[in-house]
Coordinates of C-alpha atoms (C1' of nucleotides) in Angstrom, one line a residue:
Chain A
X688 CA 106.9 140.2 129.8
X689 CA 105.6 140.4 133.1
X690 CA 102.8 137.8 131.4
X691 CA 104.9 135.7 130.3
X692 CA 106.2 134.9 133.7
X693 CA 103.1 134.4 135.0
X694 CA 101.7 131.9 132.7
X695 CA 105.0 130.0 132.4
X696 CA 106.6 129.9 135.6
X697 CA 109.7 128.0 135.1
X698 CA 110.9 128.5 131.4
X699 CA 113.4 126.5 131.7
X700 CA 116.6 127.6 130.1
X701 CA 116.6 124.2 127.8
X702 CA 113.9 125.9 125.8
X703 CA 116.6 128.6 124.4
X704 CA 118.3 125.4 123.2
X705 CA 115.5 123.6 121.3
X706 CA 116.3 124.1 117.2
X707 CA 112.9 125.7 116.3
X708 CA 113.6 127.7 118.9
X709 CA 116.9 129.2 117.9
X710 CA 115.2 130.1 114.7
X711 CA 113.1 132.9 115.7
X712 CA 113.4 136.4 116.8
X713 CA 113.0 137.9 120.0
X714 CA 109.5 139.2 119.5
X715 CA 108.5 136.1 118.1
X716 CA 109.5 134.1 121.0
X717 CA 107.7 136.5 123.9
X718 CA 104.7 136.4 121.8
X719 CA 104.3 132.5 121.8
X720 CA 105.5 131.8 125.6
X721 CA 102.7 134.2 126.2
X722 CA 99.8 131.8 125.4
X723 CA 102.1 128.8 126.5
X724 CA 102.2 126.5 129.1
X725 CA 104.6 124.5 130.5
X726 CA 103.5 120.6 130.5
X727 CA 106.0 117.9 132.6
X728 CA 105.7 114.5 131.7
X729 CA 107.1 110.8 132.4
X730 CA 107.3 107.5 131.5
X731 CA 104.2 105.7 129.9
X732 CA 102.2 108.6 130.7
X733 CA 99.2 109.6 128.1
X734 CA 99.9 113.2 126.8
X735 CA 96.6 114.7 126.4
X736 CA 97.5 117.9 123.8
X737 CA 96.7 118.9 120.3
X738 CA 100.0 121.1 119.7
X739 CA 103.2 122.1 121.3
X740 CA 106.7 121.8 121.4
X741 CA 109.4 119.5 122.8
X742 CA 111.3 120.9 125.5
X743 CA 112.9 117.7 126.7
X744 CA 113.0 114.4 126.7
X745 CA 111.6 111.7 124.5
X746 CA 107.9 111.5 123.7
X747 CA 106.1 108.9 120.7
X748 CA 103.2 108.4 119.0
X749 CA 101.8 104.8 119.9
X750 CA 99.4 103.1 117.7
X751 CA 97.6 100.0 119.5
X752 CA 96.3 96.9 117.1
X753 CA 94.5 93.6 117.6
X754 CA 96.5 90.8 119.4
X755 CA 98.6 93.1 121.9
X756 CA 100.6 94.6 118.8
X757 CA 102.5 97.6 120.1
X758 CA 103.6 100.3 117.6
X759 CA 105.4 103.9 117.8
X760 CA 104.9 105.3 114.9
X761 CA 106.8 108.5 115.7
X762 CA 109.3 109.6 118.1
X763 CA 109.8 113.3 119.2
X764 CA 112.5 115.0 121.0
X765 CA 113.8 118.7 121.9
X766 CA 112.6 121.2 119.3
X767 CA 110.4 118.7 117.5
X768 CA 106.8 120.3 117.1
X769 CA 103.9 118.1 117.8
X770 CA 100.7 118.5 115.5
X771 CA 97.6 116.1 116.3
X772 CA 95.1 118.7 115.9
X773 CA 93.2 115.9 113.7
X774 CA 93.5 113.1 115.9
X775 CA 90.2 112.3 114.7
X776 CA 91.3 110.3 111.8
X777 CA 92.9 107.8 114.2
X778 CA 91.1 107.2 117.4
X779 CA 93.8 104.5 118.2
X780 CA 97.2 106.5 118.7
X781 CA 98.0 108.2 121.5
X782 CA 100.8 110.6 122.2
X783 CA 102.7 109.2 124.9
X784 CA 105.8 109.9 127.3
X785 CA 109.2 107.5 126.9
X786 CA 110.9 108.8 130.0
X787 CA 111.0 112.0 132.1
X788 CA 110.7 115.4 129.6
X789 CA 108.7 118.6 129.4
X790 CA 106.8 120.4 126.6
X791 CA 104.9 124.0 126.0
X792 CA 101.8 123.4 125.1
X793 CA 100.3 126.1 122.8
X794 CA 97.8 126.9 121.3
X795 CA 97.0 126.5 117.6
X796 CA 94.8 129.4 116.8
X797 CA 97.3 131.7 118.6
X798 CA 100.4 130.3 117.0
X799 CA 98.7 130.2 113.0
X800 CA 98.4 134.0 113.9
X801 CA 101.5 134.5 115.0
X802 CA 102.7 133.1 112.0
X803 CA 100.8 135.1 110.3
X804 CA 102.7 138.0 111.5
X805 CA 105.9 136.9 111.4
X806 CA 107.7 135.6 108.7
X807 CA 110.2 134.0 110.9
X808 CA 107.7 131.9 112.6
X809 CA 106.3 130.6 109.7
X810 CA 109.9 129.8 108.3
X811 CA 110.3 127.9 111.2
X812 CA 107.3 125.9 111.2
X813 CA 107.9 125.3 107.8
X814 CA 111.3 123.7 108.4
X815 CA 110.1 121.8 111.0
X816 CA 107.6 120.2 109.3
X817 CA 109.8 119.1 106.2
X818 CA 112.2 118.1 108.9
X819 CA 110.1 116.0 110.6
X820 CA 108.1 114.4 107.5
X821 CA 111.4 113.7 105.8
X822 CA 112.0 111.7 109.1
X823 CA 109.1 109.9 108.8
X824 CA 109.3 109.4 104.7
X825 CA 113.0 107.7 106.0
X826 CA 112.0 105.7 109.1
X827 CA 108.8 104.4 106.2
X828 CA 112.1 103.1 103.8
X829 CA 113.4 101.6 106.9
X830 CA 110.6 99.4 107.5
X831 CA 109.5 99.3 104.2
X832 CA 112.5 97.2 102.4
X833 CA 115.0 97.2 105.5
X834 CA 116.1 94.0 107.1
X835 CA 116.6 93.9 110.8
X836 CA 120.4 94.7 111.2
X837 CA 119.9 97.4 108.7
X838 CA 117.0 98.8 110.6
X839 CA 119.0 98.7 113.8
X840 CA 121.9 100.8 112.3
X841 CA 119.7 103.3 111.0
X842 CA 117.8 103.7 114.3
X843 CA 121.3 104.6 115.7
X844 CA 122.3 107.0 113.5
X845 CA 118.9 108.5 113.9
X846 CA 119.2 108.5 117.4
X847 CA 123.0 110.0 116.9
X848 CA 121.1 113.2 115.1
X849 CA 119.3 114.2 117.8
X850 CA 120.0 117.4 119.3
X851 CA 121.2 116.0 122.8
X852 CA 123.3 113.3 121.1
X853 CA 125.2 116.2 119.6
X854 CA 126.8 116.7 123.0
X855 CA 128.9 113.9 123.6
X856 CA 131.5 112.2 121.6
X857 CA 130.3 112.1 117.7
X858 CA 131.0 108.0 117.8
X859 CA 129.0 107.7 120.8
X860 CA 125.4 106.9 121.5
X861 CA 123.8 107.5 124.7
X862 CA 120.2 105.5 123.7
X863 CA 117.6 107.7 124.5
X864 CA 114.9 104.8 124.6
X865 CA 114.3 101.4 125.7
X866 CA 115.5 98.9 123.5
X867 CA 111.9 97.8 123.8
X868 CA 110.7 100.8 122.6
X869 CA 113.5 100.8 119.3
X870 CA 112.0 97.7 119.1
X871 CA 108.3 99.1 118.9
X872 CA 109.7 101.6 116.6
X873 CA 111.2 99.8 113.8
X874 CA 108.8 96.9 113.8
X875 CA 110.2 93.9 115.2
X876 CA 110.6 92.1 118.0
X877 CA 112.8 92.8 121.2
X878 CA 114.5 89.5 120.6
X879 CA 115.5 90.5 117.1
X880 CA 116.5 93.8 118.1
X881 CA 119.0 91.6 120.6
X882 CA 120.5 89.6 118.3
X883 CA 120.9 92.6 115.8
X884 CA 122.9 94.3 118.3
X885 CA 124.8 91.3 119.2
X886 CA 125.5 90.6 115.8
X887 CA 127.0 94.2 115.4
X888 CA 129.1 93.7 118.5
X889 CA 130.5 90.2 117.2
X890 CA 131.6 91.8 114.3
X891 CA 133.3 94.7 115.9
X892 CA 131.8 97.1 114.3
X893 CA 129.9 98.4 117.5
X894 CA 131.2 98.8 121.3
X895 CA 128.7 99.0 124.4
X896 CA 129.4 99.3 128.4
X897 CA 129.7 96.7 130.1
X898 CA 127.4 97.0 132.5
X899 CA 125.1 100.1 131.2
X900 CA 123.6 98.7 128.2
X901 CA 122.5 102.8 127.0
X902 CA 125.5 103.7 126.0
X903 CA 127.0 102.1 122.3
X904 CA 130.1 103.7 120.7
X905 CA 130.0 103.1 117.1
X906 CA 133.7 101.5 116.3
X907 CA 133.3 101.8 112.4
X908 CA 131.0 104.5 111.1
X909 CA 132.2 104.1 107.5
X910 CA 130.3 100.7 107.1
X911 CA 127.8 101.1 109.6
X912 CA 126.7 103.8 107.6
X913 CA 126.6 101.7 104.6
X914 CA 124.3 99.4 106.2
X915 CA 122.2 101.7 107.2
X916 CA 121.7 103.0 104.1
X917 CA 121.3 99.2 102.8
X918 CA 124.6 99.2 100.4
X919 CA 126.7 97.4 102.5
X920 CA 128.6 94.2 100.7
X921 CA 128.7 91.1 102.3
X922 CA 130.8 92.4 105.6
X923 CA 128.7 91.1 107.7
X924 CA 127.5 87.8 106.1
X925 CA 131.2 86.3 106.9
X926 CA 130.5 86.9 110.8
X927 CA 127.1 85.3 110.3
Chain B
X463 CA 93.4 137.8 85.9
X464 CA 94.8 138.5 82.4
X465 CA 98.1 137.6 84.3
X466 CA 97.0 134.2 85.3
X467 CA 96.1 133.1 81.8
X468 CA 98.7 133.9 80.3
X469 CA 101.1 132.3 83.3
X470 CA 98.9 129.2 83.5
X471 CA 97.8 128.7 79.9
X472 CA 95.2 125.9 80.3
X473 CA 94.1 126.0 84.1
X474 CA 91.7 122.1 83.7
X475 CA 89.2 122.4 85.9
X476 CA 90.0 119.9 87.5
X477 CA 92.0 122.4 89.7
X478 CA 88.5 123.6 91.3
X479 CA 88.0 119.9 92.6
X480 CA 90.7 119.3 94.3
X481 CA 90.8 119.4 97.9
X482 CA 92.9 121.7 98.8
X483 CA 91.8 124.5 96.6
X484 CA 88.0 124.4 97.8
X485 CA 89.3 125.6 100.9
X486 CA 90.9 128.3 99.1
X487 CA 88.8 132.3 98.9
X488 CA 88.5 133.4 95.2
X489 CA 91.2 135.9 95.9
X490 CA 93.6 133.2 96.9
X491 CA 93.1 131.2 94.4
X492 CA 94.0 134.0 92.3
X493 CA 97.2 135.1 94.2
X494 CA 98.2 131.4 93.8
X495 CA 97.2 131.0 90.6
X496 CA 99.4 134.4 89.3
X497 CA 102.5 132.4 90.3
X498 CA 102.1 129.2 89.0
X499 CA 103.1 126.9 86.4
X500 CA 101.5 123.8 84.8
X501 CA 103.2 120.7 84.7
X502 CA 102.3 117.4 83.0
X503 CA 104.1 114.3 83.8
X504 CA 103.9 110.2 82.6
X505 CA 104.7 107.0 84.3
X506 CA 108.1 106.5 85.4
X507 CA 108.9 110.6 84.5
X508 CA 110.8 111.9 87.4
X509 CA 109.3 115.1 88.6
X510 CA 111.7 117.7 89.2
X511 CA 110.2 120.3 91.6
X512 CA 110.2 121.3 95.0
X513 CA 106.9 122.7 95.8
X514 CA 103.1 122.2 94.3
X515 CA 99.7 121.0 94.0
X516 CA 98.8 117.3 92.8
X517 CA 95.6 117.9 90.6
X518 CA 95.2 114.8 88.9
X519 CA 97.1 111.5 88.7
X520 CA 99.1 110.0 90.8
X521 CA 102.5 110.2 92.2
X522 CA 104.9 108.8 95.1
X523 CA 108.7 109.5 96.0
X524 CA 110.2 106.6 95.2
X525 CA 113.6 105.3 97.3
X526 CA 116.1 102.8 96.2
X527 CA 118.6 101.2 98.2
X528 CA 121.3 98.7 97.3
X529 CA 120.6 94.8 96.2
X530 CA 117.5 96.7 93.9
X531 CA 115.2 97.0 96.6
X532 CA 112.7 100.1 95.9
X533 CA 110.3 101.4 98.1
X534 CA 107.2 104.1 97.1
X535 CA 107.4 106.1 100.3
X536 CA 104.7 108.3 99.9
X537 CA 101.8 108.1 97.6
X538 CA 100.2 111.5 96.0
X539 CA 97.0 112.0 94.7
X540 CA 94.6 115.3 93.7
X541 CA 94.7 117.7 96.3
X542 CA 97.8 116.6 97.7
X543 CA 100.7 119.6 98.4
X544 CA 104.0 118.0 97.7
X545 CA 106.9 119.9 99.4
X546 CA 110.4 118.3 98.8
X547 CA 112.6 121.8 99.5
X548 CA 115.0 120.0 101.6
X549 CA 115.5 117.4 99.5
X550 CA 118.9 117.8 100.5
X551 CA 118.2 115.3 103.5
X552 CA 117.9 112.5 101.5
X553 CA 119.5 112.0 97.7
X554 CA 118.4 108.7 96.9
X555 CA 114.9 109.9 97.2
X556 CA 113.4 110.8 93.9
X557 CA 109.3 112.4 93.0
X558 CA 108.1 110.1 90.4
X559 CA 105.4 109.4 88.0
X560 CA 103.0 106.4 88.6
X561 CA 100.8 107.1 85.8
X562 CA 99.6 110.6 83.5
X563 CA 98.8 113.1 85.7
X564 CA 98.9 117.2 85.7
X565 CA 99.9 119.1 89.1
X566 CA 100.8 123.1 89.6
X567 CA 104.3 124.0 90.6
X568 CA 104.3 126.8 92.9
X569 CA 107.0 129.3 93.9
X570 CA 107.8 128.5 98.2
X571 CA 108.7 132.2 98.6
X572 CA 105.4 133.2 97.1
X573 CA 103.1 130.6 98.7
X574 CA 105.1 131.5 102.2
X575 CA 103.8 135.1 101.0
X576 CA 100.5 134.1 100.5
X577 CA 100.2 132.3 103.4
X578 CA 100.6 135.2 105.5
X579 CA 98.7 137.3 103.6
X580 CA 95.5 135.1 104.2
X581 CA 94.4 133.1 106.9
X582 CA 92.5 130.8 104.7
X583 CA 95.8 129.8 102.7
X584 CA 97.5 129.0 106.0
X585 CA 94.6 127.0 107.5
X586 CA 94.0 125.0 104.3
X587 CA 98.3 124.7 104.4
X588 CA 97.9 123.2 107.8
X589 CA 95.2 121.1 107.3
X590 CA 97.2 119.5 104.2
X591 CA 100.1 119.0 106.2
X592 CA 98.0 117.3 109.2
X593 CA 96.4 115.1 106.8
X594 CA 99.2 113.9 104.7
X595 CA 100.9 113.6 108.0
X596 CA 98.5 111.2 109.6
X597 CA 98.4 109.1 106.2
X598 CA 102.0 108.5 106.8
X599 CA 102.0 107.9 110.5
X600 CA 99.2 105.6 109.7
X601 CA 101.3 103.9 107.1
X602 CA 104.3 103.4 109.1
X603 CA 101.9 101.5 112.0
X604 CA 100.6 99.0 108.6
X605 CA 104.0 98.5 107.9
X606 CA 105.2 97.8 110.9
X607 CA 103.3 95.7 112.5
X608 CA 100.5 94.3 110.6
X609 CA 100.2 91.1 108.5
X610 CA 101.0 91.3 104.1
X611 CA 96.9 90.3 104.2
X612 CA 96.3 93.2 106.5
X613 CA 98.2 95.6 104.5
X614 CA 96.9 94.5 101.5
X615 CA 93.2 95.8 103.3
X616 CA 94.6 98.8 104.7
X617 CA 95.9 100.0 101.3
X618 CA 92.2 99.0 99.6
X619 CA 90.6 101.3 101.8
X620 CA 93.6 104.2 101.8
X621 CA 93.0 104.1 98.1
X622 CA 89.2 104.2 98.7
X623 CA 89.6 107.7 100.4
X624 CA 90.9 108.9 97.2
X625 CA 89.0 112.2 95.5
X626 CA 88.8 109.9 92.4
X627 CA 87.2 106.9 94.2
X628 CA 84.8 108.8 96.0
X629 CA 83.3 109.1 92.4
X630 CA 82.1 105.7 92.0
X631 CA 80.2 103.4 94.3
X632 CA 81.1 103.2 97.7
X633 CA 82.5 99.3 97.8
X634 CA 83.8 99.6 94.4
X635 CA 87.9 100.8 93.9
X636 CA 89.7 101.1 90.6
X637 CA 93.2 100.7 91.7
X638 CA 94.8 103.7 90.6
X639 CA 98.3 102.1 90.6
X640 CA 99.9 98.7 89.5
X641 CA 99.9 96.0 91.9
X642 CA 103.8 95.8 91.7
X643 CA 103.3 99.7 93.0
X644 CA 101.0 98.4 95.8
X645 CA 103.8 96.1 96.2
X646 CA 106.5 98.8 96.8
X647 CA 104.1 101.0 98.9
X648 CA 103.6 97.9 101.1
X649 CA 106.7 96.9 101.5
X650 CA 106.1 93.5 99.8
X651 CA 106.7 91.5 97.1
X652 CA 104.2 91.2 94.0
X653 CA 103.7 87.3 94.6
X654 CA 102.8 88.2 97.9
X655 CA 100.4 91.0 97.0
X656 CA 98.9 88.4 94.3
X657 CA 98.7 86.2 96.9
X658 CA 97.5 88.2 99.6
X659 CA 94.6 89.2 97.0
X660 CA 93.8 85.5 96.2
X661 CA 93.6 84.6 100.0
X662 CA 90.7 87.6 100.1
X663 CA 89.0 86.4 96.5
X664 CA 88.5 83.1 97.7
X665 CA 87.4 84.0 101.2
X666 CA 84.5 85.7 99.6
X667 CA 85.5 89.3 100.8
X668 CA 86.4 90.7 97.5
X669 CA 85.6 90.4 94.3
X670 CA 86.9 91.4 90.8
X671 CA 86.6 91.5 87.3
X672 CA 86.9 89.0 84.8
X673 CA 89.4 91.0 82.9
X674 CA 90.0 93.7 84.4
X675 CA 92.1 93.7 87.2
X676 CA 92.1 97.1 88.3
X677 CA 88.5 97.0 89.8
X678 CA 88.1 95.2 93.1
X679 CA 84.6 95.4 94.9
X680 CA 84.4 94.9 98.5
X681 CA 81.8 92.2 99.2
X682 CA 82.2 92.8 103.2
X683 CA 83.5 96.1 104.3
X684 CA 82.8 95.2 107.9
X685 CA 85.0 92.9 108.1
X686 CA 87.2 94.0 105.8
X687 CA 87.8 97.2 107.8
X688 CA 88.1 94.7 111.3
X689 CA 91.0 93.4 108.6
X690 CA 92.5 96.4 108.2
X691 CA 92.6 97.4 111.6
X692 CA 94.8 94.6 112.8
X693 CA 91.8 93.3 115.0
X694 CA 89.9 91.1 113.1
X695 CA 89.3 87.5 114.5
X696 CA 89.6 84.0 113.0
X697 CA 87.9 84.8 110.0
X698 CA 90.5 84.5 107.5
X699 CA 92.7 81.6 108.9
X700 CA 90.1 79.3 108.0
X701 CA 90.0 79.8 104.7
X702 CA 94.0 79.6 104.6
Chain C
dC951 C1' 102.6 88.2 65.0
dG952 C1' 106.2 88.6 68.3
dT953 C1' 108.1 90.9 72.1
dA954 C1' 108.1 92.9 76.7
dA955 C1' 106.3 94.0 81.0
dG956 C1' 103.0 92.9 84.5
dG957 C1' 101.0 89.4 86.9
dT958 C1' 100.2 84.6 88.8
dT959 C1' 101.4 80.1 90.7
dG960 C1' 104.1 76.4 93.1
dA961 C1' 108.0 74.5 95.6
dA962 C1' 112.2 75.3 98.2
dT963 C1' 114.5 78.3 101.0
dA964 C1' 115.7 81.8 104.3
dT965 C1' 114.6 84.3 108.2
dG966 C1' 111.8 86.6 111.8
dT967 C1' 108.7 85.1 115.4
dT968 C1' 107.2 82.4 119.1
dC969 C1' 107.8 80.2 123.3
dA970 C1' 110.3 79.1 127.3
dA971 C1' 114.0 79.6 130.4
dC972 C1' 117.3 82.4 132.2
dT973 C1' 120.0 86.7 133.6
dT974 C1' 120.3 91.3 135.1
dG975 C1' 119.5 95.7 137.4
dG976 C1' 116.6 98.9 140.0
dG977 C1' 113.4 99.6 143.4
dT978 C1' 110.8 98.4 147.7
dG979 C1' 110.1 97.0 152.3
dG980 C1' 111.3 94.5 156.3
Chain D
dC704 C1' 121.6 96.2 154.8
dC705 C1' 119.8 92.4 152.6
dA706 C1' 116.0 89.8 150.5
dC707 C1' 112.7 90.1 147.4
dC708 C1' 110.2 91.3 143.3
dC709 C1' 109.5 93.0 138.8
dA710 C1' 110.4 94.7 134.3
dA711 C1' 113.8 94.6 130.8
dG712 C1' 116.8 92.1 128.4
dT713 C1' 119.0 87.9 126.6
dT714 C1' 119.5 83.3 124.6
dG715 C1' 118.3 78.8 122.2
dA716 C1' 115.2 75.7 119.7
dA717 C1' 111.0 75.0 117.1
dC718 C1' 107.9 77.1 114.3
dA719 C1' 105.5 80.1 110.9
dT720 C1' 105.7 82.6 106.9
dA721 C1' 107.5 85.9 103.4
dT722 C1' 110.9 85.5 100.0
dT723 C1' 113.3 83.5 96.3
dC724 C1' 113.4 81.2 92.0
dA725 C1' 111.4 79.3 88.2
dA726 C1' 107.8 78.6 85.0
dC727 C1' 103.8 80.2 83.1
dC728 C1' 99.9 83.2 81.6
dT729 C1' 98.0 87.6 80.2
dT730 C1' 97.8 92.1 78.1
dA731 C1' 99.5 96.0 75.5
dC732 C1' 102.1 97.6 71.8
dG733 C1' 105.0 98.0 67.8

DNA sequence: CGTAAGGTTGAATATGTTCAACTTGGGTGG
DNA sequence: CCACCCAAGTTGAACATATTCAACCTTACG
């Protein structure tokens, strides 16, 4: 173990928090922070890996197209595992920081043997991965044959999932992102994403701070959770 | 290899093209093999499995949402490993049929077995996942941000990467799935997919049969791909 | 031959985007 | 400490465009 320490400094203790991580044995763990590193990153900045593991924070993949069209395609927080070994296919994304956060980077030869030799880290990766696609199968119905209030409400239940959301009140919402960035993420524009959210605060179905805009209680999950799933009746046609 | 006969009764050879299994060692193939099962399935059949190997056809998990809006999240084609074991996640998300097709169901436990067993099963595993991965992270940038014109391209050329359509010439693709399909996978409406179409037909890019509909040649895959890529100039607008 | 489903086309509508102006909050430097 | 700046966010009006709705054509199939 002395190793360990060595090549990771500073584990810090919000690794023994991350879900993948709580899925794996002892032995497992010590055997993967040995060939890790510990990799801090902010806002806007490129992250130049092929594979790791959120630590902290909020990272994305940003795809870049023709006429200054600004996509994130994915977004990654603690215990998500990030995989662009074959960035190839796509020169145009680019993994990339959304605020202040910290990864291990690891590498991939090492960890596909270690999951050869334990069951447990196989297991995990497994469940990560179908974790993870089944995000991005959901976020693809979202944009696929959502409309913009719809989208907006499933964003923040999204959001609600993640692992630091779990911490606070279950009805509220400390954004993670910039509503910029929600707005890169489900495909519209930052004025629709406005309006959406003023819409849902008209109709008192959401709650926000007065003066910091990050944090929105949800007032009725019930029907917010209709319209995110796209069933909702005409509730919020009236308030139109 | 008695065993695997008599398990998998009529192993089509078309198993031995697909991508995934060329990556496979002959004794893999055999452990794999021992374990599974055979299973045909028809347009509109929902296919009831959680783990397996596409090997000829295609098929898409298919999500609904209220007001009759259906979506074709993910499209599947030979070579494809479709993994739906936590389906739990999402219940209005269904495996479906988009046309006759064959595919091997495989036990998770064993495969998980397998894959620990031999470092080629794991690899080939990973590179699966990395590729079917980056189709839908590529998917969710098309639908997000580019035009129904540009989408229309993008899904040409996805469906020109196909094992099937590498079998004919190199500008020619026989759809594999209806245009109302197309329509669902892009997130649009059939007029607007026959439209979209139209805009290209007349512009000179594509072309098509007479009668058949299913074949579409592309007359200028340079700019066709600038099309796809969200960065193609003026070219089209004239022609509007 | 008649039906049904897929596909196409046109006109009217609904709705997200664009553009511009404005407000707000956080940081910097004098 | 305040003035200043900049990015983020908001709002309204005009615009562009995908959808809706309806009619119609085509093909496959019993």
């Amino acid at each position: 173990m002395t190793d360990v320490t060595e090549r990771v400094p500073k584990v810090p203790p919000l690794v023994e928090m991350t879900e993948f991580w709580t899925d794996l044995s002892p032995e497992s763990r010590a055997e993967i922070l040995s060939e890790a590193q510990l990799l801090d990153f902010a806002a806007g900045e490129t992250i130049e890996i092929d594979f790791g593991l959120m630590i902290s924070g909020t990272a994305a993949i940003e795809y870049m197209v023709g006429n200054g069209r600004r996509c994130l395609v994915e977004l990654f927080h603690s215990g998500d595992l990030i995989d662009l070994c074959r960035r190839e296919r796509r020169p145009q994304g680019r993994l990339v920081g959304l605020g202040y956060g910290s990864m291990l980077v690891l590498s991939v030869a090492d960890f596909e043997a270690c999951a050869r030799h334990h069951a447990d880290v196989l297991a995990a990766y497994r469940r990560r991965v179908e974790d993870q696609t089944g995000r991005l199968r959901d976020h693809i119905n979202d944009l696929a044959v959502k409309t913009p209030l719809e989208r907006i409400v499933a964003v923040l239940f999204e959001l609600r999932r993640w692992p630091e959301a779990r911490l606070g009140e279950a009805t509220d919402i400390i954004l993670p992102i910039l509503r910029k960035d929600i707005a890169a993420y489900t495909g519209m524009k930052p004025e629709t994403v406005s309006r959406a959210l003023r819409r849902l605060l008209e109709a008192g179905l959401i709650r926000s701070g007065a003066h910091d805009r990050e944090t929105i209680t949800l007032i009725d999950p019930p029907v917010l959770r209709q319209i995110a799933n796209g069933s909702a009746s005409k509730t919020l046609e009236e308030g139109r």
